[in-house]
Short mmCIF file of C-alpha atoms in Angstrom, two decimals:
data_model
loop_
_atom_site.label_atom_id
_atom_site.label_comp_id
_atom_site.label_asym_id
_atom_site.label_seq_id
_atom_site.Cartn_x
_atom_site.Cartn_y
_atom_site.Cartn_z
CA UNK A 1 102.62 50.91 104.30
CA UNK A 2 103.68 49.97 107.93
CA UNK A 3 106.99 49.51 106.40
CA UNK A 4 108.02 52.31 105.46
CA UNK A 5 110.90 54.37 107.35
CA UNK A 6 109.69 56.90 109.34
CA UNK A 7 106.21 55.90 109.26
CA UNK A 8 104.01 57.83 111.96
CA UNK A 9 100.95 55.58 111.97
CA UNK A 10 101.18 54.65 115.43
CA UNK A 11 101.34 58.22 116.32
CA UNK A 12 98.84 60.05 114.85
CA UNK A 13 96.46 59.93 117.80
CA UNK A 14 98.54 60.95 119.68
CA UNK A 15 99.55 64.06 117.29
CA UNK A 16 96.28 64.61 116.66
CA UNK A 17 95.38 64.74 120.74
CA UNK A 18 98.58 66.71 121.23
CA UNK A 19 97.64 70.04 119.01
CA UNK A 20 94.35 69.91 119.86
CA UNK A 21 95.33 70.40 123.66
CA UNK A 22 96.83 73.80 122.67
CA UNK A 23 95.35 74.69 119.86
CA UNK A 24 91.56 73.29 119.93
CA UNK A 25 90.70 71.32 116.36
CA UNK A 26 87.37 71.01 114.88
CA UNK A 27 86.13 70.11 111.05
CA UNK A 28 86.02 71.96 108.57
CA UNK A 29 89.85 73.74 109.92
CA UNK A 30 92.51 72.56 107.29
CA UNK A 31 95.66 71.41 107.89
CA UNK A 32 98.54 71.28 105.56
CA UNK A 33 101.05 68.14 105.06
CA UNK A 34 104.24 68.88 103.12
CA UNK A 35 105.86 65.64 103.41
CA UNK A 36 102.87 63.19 103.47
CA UNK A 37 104.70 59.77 102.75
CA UNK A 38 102.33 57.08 103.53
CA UNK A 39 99.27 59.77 103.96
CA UNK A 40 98.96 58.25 107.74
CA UNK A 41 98.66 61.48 109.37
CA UNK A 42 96.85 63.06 106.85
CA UNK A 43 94.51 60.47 106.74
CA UNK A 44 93.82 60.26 110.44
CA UNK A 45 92.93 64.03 110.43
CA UNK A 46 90.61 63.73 107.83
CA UNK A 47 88.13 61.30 109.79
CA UNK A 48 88.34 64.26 111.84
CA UNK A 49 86.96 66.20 109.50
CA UNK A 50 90.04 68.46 108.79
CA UNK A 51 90.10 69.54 105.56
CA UNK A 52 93.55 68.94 103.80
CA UNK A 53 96.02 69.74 102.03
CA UNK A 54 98.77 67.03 101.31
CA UNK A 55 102.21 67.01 99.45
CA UNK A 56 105.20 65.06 99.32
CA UNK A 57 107.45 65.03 95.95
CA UNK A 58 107.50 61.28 95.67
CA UNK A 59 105.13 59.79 93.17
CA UNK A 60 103.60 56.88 95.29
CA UNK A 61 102.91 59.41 98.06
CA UNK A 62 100.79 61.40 94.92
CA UNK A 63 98.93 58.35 94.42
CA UNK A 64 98.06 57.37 97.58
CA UNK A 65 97.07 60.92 98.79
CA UNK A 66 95.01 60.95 95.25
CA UNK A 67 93.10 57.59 96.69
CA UNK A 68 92.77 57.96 100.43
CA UNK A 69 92.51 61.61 100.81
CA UNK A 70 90.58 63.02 97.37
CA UNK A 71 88.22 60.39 97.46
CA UNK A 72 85.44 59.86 99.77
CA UNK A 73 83.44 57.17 98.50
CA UNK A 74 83.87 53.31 97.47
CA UNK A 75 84.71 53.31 93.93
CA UNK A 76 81.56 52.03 91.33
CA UNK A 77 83.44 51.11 88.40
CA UNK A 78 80.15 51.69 86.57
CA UNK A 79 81.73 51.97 82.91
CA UNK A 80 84.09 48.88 83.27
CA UNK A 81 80.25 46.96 84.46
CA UNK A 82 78.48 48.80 81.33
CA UNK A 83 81.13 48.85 78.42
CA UNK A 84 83.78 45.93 79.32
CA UNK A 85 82.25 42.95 77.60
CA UNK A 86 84.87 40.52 78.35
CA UNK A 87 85.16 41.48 82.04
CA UNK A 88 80.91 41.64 82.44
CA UNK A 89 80.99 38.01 80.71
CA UNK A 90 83.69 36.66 83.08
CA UNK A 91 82.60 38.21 85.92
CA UNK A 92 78.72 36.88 85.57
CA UNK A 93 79.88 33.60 85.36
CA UNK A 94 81.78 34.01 88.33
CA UNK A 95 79.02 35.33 90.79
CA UNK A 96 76.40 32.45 89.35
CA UNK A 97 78.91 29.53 89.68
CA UNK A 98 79.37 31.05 93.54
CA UNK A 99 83.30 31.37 92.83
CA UNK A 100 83.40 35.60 93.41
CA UNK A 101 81.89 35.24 96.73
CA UNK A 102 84.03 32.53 97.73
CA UNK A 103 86.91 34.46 96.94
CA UNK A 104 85.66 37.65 98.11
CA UNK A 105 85.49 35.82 101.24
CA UNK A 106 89.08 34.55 101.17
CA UNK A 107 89.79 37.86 100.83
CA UNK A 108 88.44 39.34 103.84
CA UNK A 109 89.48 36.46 105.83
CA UNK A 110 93.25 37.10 104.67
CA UNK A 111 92.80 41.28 104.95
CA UNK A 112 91.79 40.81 108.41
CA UNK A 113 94.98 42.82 109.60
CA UNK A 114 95.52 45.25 106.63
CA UNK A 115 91.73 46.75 106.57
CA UNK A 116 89.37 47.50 108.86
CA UNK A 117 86.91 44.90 109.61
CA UNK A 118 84.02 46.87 110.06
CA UNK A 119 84.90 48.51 106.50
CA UNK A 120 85.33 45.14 104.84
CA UNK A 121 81.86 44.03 106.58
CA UNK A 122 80.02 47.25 105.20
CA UNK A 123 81.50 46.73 101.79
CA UNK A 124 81.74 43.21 101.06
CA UNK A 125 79.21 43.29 98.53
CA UNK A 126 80.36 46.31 96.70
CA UNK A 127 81.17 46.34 93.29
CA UNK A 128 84.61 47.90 94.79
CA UNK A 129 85.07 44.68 96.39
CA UNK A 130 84.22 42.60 93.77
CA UNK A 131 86.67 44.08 91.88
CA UNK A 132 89.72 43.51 94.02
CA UNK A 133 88.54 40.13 94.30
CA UNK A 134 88.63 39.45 90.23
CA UNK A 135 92.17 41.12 89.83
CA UNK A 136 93.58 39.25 92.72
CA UNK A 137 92.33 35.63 91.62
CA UNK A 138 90.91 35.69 88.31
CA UNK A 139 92.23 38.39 85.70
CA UNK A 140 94.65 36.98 83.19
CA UNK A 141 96.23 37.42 79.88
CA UNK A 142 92.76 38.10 77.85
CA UNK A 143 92.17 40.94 80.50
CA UNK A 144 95.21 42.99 79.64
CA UNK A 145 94.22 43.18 75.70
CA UNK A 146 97.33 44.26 74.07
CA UNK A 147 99.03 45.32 77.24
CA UNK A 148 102.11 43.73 78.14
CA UNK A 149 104.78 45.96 79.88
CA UNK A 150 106.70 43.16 82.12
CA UNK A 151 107.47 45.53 84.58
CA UNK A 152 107.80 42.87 87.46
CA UNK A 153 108.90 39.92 86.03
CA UNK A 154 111.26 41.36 83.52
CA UNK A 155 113.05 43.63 85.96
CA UNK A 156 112.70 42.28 89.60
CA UNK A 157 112.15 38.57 89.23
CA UNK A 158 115.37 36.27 89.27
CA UNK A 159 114.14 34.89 85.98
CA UNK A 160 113.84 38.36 83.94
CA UNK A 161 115.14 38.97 80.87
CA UNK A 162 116.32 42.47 82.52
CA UNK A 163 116.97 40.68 86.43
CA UNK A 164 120.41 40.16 85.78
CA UNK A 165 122.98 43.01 87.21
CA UNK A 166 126.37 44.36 87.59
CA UNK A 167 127.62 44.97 91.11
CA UNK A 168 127.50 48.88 90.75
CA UNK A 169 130.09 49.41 93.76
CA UNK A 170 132.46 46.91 90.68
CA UNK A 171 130.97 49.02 87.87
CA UNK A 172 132.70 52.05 89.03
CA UNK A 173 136.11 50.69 89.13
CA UNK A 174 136.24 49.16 85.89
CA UNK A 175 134.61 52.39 84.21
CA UNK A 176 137.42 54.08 85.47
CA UNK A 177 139.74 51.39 84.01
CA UNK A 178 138.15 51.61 81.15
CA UNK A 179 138.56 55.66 81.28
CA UNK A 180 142.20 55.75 81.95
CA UNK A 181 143.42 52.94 79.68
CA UNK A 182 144.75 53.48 76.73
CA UNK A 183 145.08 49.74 75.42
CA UNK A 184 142.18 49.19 72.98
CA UNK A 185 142.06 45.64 73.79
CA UNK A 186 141.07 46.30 77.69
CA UNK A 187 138.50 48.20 76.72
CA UNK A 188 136.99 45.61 74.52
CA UNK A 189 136.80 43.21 77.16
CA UNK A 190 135.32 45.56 79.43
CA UNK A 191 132.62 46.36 77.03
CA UNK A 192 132.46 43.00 76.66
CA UNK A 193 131.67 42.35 80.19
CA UNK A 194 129.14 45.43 81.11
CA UNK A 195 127.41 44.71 78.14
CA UNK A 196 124.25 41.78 79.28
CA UNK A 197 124.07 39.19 80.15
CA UNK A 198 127.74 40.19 81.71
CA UNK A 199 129.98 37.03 81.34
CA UNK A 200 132.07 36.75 84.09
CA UNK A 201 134.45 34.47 81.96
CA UNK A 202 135.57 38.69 80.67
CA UNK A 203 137.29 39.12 84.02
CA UNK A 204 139.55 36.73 83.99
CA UNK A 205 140.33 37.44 80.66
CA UNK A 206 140.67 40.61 81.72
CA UNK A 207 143.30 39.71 84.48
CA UNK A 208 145.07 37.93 82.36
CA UNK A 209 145.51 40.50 79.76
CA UNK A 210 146.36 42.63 82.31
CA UNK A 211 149.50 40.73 83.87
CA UNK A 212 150.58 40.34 80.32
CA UNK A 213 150.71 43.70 79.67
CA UNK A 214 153.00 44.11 82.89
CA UNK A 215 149.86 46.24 84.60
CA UNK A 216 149.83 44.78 87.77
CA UNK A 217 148.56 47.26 89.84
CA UNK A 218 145.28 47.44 88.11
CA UNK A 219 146.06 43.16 87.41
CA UNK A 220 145.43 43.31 91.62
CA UNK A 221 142.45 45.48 91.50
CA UNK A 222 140.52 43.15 88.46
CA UNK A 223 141.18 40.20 91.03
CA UNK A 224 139.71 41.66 94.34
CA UNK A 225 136.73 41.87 92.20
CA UNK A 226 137.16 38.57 91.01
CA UNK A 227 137.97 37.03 93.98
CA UNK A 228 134.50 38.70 95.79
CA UNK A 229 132.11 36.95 93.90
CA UNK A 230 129.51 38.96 93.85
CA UNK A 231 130.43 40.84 90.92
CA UNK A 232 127.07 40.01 88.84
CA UNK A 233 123.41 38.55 90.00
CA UNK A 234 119.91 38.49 89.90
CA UNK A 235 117.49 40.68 91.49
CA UNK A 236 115.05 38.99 93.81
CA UNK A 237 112.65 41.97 94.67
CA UNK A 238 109.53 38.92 94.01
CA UNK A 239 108.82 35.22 93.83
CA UNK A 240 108.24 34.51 90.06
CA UNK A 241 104.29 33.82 90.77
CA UNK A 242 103.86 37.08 92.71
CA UNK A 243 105.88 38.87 89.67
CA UNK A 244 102.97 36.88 87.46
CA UNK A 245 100.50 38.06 89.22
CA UNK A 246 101.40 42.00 89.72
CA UNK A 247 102.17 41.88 86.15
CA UNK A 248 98.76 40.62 85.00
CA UNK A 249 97.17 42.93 87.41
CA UNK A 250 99.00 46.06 86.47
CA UNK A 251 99.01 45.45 82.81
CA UNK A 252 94.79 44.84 83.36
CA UNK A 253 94.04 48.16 84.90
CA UNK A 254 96.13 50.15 82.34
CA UNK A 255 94.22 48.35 79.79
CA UNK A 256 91.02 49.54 82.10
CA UNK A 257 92.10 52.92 82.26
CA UNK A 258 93.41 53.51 78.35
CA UNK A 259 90.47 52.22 77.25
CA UNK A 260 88.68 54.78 79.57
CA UNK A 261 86.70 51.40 81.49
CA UNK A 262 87.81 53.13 84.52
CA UNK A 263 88.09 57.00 86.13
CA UNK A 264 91.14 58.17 87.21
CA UNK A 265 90.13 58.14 90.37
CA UNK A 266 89.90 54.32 90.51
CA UNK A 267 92.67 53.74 88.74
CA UNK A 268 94.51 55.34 91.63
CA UNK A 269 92.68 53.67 94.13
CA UNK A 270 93.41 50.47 92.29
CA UNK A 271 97.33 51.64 91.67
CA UNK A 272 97.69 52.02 95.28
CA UNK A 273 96.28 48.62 96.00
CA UNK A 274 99.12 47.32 93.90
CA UNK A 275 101.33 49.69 96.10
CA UNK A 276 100.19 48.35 99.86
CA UNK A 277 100.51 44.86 98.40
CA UNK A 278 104.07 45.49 97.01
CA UNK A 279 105.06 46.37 100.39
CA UNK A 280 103.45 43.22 102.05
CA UNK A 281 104.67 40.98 98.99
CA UNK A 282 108.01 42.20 98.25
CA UNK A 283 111.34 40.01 99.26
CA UNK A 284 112.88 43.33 101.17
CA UNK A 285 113.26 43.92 104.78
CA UNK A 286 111.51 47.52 104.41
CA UNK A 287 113.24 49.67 101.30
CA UNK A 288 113.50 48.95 97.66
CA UNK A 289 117.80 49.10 97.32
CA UNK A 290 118.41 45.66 98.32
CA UNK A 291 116.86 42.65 98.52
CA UNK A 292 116.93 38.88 100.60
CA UNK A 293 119.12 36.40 99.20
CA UNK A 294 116.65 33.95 99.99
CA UNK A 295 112.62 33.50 99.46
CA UNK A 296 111.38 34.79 102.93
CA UNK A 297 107.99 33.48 104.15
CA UNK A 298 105.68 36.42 102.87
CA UNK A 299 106.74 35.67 99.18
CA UNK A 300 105.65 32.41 99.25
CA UNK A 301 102.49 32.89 100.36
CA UNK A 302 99.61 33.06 98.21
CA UNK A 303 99.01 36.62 96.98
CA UNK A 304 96.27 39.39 97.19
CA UNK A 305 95.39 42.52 97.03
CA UNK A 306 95.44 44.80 99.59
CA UNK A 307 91.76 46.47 99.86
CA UNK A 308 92.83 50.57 100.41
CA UNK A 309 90.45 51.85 103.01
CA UNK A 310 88.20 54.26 101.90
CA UNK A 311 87.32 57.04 104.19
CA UNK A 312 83.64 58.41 103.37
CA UNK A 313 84.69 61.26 106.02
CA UNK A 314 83.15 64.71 103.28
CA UNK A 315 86.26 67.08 103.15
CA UNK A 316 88.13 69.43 101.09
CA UNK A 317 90.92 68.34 99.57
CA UNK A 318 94.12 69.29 97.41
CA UNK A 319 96.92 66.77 96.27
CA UNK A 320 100.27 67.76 95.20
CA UNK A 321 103.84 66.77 94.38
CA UNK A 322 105.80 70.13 94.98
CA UNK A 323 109.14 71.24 96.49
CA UNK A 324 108.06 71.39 99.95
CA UNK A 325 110.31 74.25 100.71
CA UNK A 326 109.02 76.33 97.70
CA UNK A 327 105.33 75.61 98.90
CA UNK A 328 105.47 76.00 102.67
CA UNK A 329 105.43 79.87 102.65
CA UNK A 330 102.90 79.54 100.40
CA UNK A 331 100.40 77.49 101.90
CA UNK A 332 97.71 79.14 104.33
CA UNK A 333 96.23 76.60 106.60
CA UNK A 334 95.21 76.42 110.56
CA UNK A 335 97.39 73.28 111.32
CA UNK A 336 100.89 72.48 109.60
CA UNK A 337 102.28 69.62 110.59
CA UNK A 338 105.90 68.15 109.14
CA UNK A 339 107.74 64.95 109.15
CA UNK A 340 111.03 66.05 107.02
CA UNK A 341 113.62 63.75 106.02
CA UNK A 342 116.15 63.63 108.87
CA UNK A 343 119.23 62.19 107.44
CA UNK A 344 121.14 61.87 104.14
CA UNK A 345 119.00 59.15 102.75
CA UNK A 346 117.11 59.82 99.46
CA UNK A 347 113.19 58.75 100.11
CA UNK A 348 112.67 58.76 95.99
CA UNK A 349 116.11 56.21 96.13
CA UNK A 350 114.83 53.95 99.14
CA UNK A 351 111.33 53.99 97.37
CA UNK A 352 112.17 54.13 94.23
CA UNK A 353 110.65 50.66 92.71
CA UNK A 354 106.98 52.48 94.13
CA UNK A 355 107.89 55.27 92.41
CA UNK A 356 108.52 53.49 89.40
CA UNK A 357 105.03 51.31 89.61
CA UNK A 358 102.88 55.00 90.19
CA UNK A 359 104.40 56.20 86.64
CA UNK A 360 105.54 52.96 84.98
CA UNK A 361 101.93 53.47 82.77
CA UNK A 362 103.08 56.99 81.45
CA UNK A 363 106.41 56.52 80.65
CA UNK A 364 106.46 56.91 76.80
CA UNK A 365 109.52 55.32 76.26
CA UNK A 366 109.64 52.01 78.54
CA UNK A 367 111.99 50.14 76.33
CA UNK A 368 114.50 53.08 77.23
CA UNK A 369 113.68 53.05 80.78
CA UNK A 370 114.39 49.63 81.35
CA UNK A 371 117.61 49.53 79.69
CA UNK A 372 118.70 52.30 83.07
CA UNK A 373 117.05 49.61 85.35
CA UNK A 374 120.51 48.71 86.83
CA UNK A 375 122.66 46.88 89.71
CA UNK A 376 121.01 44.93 92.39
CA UNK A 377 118.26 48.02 93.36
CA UNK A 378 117.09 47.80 89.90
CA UNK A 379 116.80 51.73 90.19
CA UNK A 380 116.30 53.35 87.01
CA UNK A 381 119.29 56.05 86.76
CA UNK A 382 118.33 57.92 83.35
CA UNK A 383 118.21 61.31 86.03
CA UNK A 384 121.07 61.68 88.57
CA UNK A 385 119.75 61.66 91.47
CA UNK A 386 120.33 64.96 93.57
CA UNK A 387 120.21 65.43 97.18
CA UNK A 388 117.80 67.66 98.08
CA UNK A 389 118.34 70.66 101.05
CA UNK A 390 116.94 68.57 103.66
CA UNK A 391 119.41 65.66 103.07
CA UNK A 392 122.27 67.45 103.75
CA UNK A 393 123.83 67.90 106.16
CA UNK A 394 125.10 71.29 105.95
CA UNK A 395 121.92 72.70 104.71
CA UNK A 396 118.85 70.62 106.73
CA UNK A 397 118.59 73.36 109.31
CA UNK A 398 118.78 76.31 107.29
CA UNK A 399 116.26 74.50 105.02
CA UNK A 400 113.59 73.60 107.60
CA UNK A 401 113.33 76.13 109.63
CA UNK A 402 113.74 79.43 106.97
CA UNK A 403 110.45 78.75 104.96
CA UNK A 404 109.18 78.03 108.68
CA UNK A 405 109.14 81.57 109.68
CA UNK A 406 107.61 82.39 106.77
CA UNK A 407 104.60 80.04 106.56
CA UNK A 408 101.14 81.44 107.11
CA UNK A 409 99.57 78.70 109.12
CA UNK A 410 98.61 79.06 112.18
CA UNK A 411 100.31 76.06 114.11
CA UNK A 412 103.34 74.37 113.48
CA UNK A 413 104.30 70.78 114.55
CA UNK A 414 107.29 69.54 113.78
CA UNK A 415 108.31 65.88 114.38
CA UNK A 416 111.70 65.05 114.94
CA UNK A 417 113.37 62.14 116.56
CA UNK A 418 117.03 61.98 119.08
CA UNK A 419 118.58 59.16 116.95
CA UNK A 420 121.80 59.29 116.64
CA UNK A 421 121.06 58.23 112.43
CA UNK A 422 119.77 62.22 111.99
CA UNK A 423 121.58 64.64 110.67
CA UNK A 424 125.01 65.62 112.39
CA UNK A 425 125.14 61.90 114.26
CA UNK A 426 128.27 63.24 116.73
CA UNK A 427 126.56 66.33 117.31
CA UNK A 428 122.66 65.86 117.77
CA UNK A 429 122.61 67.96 120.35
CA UNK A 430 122.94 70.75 118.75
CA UNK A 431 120.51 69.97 115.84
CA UNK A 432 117.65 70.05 118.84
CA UNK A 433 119.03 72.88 120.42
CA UNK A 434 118.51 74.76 116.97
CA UNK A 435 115.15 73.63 116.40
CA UNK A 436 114.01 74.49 120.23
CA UNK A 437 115.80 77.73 119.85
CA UNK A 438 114.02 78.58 117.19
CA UNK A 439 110.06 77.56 118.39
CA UNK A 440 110.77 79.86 121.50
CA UNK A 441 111.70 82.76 119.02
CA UNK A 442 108.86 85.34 120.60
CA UNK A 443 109.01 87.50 117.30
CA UNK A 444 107.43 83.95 115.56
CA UNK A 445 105.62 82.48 118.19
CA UNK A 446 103.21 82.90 120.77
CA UNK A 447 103.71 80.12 122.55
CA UNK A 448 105.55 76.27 122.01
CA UNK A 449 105.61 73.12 123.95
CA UNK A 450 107.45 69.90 123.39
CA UNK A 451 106.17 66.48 123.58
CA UNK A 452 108.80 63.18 124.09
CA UNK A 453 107.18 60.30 122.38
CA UNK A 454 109.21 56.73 123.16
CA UNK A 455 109.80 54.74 120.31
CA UNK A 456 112.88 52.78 118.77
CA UNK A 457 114.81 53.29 115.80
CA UNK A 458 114.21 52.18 112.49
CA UNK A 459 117.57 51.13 111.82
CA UNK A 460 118.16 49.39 114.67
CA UNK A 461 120.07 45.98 112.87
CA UNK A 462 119.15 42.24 113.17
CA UNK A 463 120.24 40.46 116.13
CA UNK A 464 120.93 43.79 118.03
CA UNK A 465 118.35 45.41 120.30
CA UNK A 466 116.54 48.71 119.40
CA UNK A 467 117.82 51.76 120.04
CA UNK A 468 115.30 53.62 121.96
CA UNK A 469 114.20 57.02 120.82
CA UNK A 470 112.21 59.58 121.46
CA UNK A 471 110.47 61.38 118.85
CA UNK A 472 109.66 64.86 119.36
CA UNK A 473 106.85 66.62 118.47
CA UNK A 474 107.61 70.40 118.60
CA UNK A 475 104.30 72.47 118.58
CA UNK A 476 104.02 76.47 118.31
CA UNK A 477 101.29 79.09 117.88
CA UNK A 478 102.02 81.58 115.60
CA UNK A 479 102.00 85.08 116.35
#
């Protein structure tokens, strides 16, 4: 998940080299991640040999910490080879007519830069690999039995009988049209119009209507929208054979795993190769609430699989998807180390279609939760969303640093980064002179240090240069 904000993966050696300069590491200590994300960091410590505890309150982050951290081993799929008639009968055919190891092959060729080769070249003849290798290029309609949820192309392919979208921004002003008028004949049309497949022709009979009625004011308001043009569309989020093929895929290993053909460990391991390959597939420039207008290069190549890298490093290990300010004080560990959110962006919001793939299979009710699929995110709004402590701005400080003094680990790192896009933009200053004030509080710690890290921002846009950054790594011994 190299594109995902905030990502640390080019850091972690340097983290990792960092802490162990004050505080020296060895395995079997455990350290504690309460905002996990991508698992990078987490990940990196355990082939150390760390023992770990990861959390983060997103559900992709629960899946991939449930794959990369929990397990330590290539998966064996030895059910879905005993009991899966269908996929033992296919599959045979395929290794004697030499087409799995061709495309097992292709596959390592094309993972070159996603997986480690000297992974790949251990487990090329796995059954793990052979697996990835049948989903990717050979699974199809008779693999997903009577599974057929349509999550991709339904919902995030132009094409989709659920792709089509009001302009939210335009949503809001005619529901509050629609609110304050009392002319039943307005809000017919309006109902009309936000009712799918949206016919734009409503608007101008809208505006019409309007000037007729002598309401000219809100007459002016209908045409601004009008006038726009990008009142309704159709999402983009995946070329309509790379929506095929994630749906086939997805809709396999849920048949897999009701069926019980697979653990639940691989069907996590699976679910988060669906999740990597989302993020390498997907027509978006790095989050899920917007997408290009037009087919960019990686969605027209042809697709695969990413291959999650399995780390055979033995540890101890705990999963879980908690308020990390309720858990932190609870959580005894030598080594805490945090990346918190450090602006007013939701994560769950940005991320939300991975968040919607990790528990698309348990949703009850999916007819329901595609009718809240809306505007041109395609984020499912049946639950307000609700900005957390650390996304606001008033609170971030208080949040971070209270259950701070109260954790029972022995070190604390704390990443944070001088971009202006943090928390209190005109005033950063201050934000850092909080946060150093507080590691150099002698009643909480020994000793601190701070480390500058050069990097660039994340938010830097197109056609303007990066804003270089430094991202700090604050590190204290407890008392």
């Amino acid at each position: 998940m190299e594109k995902y904000m905030g990502n640390k993966s080019k850091f972690c050696e340097r983290i990792y080299d960092e802490i162990n300069n004050v505080y020296p590491l060895h395995p079997s200590m455990s350290f504690f991640d309460p905002f996990s994300g991508t698992t990078n960091v987490s990940r990196y410590f355990k082939k150390k040999g760390l023992n770990i505890i990861c959390n983060d309150i997103n559900d992709f982050s629960y899946v991939l910490g449930k794959a990369y951290i929990d397990v330590c081993e290539v998966p064996k799929f030895s059910i879905l080879y005993k009991k899966n008639k269908h996929f033992i009968s296919k599959i045979n055919t395929l290794k004697k007519n030499g087409f799995l190891k061709e495309k097992i092959e292709k596959l390592i060729v094309e993972n070159k830069n996603t997986c480690d080769q000297n992974f790949m070249d251990l487990n090329m003849n796995s059954k793990y690999f052979e697996v990835i290798a049948y989903l990717t290029y050979f699974a199809d309609e008779l693999d997903c039995g009577d599974i057929n949820y349509g999550l991709f192309i339904n919902n995030y392919c132009e094409t989709g009988c659920n792709a089509r979208y009001v302009n939210l921004v335009y949503k809001k002003t005619l529901d509050k049209i629609y609110n304050s008028s009392a002319n039943k004949d307005v809000k017919k049309i309006i109902e009309s119009f936000l009712t799918y497949p949206f016919n734009e022709k409503e608007l101008d009979n809208l505006y019409n209507l309007l000037l007729s009625c002598n309401e000219f004011v809100t007459a002016s308001k209908i045409k601004r929208i009008i006038d726009k043009g990008n009142v309704v569309g159709k999402r983009m989020f995946f070329s309509l054979e790379h929506g095929r093929r994630l749906d086939i895929i997805y809709n396999t290993i849920s048949f897999w795993k009701i069926n019980g053909y697979i653990s639940e460990s691989e069907y996590n391991i699976l679910l988060t190769s669906i999740i990597e390959s989302v993020c390498i597939f997907s027509n978006t420039s790095a989050t899920y609430q917007a997408f290009y207008k037009d087919y960019r290069a990686n969605t027209l190549q042809d697709f695969r699989m990413i291959i999650p890298e399995i780390d055979d490093t033995k540890i101890k290990s705990r999963v879980m998807q908690e308020d990390a300010y309720s858990i932190i004080p609870k959580i005894k560990a030598d080594v805490m180390y945090l990346d918190p959110p450090y602006n007013w962006r939701q994560y769950d919001s940005n991320y939300h279609l991975l968040n919607t793939i990790s528990k698309y299979y348990g949703i009850l009710n999916k007819k329901e939760f595609d009718s809240q699929i809306v505007g041109a995110s395609g984020e499912n709004r049946i639950q307000k969303l609700e900005y957390t402590s650390f996304n606001k701005k008033s609170t971030f400080e208080e949040t971070l640093l209270t259950p701070l003094s109260l954790s029972k680990c022995k070190v604390i790192a704390l990443s944070y980064s001088d971009s202006e896009s943090n928390h209190k933009r005109e005033n950063i200053d201050d934000t850092l002179n909080l946060i150093d004030s507080f590691f150099s509080n002698k009643k909480i710690f020994n000793s601190y240090k701070v480390v500058k890290i050069k990097s660039h921002n994340f938010e830097s846009r197109r056609g303007n240069k990066k804003e270089e950054i430094n991202e700090l790594l604050y590190i204290g011994i407890k008392k």
